[in-house]
Amino acid sequence: MAGSGDLGYMPGMPRLHRLALVSAIAGLLLAGTPAWPDSEQDRAREAVESGQVRPLKAILKSVRRQYDGQILDAELFDRGGVWLYRIRVLTKDGRVIDLGVDGQTGQIIDVQGGE
């Protein structure tokens, strides 16, 4: 026999009606639950697919024309509605530099490190 802490325990209500009521309440609770917010990675992929951001391949091609070296890392960030790539490069002379690249235009807007 179900105890008073059991959701299925509702005296005077037929079992079928109890199940329908519990299902309806669960449906309402789940319907009101917001979906998990998209990860930044998902949003970045959508931005590239929609054409708001240039693909990484195009960005790296441009970077390689301007900086001779090995690409160590690349990340895409949303900074207040502006998409920025951060590209880390190991130059031929052994310096590590971080490049800030505008995701929409592909223009290098910041260079850090390597001093």
Coordinates of C-alpha atoms in Angstrom, one line a residue:
M1 CA 0.0 0.0 0.0
A2 CA 1.3 3.4 -0.9
G3 CA 2.3 5.8 1.9
S4 CA 1.2 9.4 2.3
G5 CA 4.5 10.6 0.8
D6 CA 3.9 8.8 -2.5
L7 CA 2.5 10.9 -5.3
G8 CA 0.3 8.0 -6.3
Y9 CA -1.5 8.2 -3.0
M10 CA -4.7 10.3 -3.3
P11 CA -7.6 8.9 -1.4
G12 CA -11.0 8.9 -3.1
M13 CA -9.5 9.4 -6.6
P14 CA -9.5 6.4 -9.0
R15 CA -6.1 5.2 -10.0
L16 CA -6.5 6.2 -13.7
H17 CA -7.4 9.8 -12.7
R18 CA -4.5 10.0 -10.3
L19 CA -2.1 9.0 -13.1
A20 CA -3.6 11.5 -15.4
L21 CA -3.3 14.3 -12.8
V22 CA 0.3 13.4 -12.0
S23 CA 1.1 13.3 -15.7
A24 CA -0.5 16.6 -16.3
I25 CA 1.4 18.3 -13.4
A26 CA 4.7 16.8 -14.7
G27 CA 3.9 18.1 -18.2
L28 CA 3.2 21.6 -16.9
L29 CA 6.4 21.6 -14.8
L30 CA 8.5 20.4 -17.7
A31 CA 6.9 22.9 -20.1
G32 CA 7.8 25.8 -17.9
T33 CA 11.4 24.7 -17.5
P34 CA 13.7 26.8 -19.7
A35 CA 16.0 24.8 -22.0
W36 CA 19.6 24.8 -21.1
P37 CA 21.3 27.8 -22.6
D38 CA 23.4 27.2 -25.7
S39 CA 27.1 26.8 -25.0
E40 CA 29.4 29.4 -26.5
Q41 CA 30.7 26.7 -28.8
D42 CA 27.2 26.1 -30.2
R43 CA 26.6 29.8 -30.7
A44 CA 30.0 30.2 -32.4
R45 CA 29.2 27.3 -34.8
E46 CA 25.8 28.9 -35.6
A47 CA 27.5 32.3 -36.2
V48 CA 30.0 30.7 -38.7
E49 CA 27.2 28.7 -40.4
S50 CA 25.0 31.8 -40.7
G51 CA 27.8 33.9 -42.2
Q52 CA 28.2 36.3 -39.3
V53 CA 31.7 35.0 -38.7
R54 CA 34.3 34.0 -41.2
P55 CA 35.4 30.3 -41.0
L56 CA 38.6 29.5 -39.1
K57 CA 40.2 28.1 -42.2
A58 CA 39.9 31.6 -43.9
I59 CA 41.2 33.4 -40.8
L60 CA 44.2 31.1 -40.5
K61 CA 45.0 31.5 -44.2
S62 CA 45.2 35.3 -43.7
V63 CA 47.2 35.0 -40.5
R64 CA 49.8 32.7 -42.2
R65 CA 50.3 35.3 -44.9
Q66 CA 51.2 37.9 -42.3
Y67 CA 53.0 35.7 -39.6
D68 CA 55.4 33.0 -40.5
G69 CA 55.3 30.3 -37.8
Q70 CA 53.2 27.5 -36.3
I71 CA 49.6 27.9 -35.2
L72 CA 49.4 26.7 -31.6
D73 CA 45.8 27.4 -30.8
A74 CA 42.7 29.1 -32.0
E75 CA 39.5 30.1 -30.2
L76 CA 36.4 32.1 -31.1
F77 CA 34.8 34.3 -28.5
D78 CA 31.7 36.5 -28.4
R79 CA 32.6 39.8 -26.7
G80 CA 29.3 41.7 -26.4
G81 CA 28.0 40.8 -29.8
V82 CA 31.4 41.1 -31.5
W83 CA 33.0 37.8 -32.5
L84 CA 36.8 37.7 -32.0
Y85 CA 39.3 34.9 -32.8
R86 CA 42.3 34.6 -30.6
I87 CA 45.1 32.9 -32.5
R88 CA 48.3 31.8 -30.7
V89 CA 51.3 31.6 -33.0
L90 CA 54.8 30.3 -32.4
T91 CA 57.0 32.4 -34.7
K92 CA 60.1 31.1 -36.5
D93 CA 62.3 32.9 -34.0
G94 CA 60.7 31.2 -31.1
R95 CA 58.3 33.9 -29.8
V96 CA 54.7 33.1 -28.9
I97 CA 52.3 35.8 -29.9
D98 CA 48.5 36.1 -29.5
L99 CA 46.6 37.7 -32.3
G100 CA 43.2 39.2 -31.9
V101 CA 41.3 38.9 -35.1
D102 CA 37.9 40.4 -35.9
G103 CA 35.7 37.3 -36.7
Q104 CA 33.6 39.2 -39.3
T105 CA 36.3 41.0 -41.3
G106 CA 39.3 38.8 -40.6
Q107 CA 41.3 41.9 -39.8
I108 CA 44.0 41.5 -37.1
I109 CA 43.1 44.1 -34.4
D110 CA 45.5 43.2 -31.6
V111 CA 49.0 41.6 -31.2
Q112 CA 50.3 40.6 -27.8
G113 CA 53.4 38.9 -26.5
G114 CA 56.6 38.1 -28.3
E115 CA 58.7 40.9 -26.8

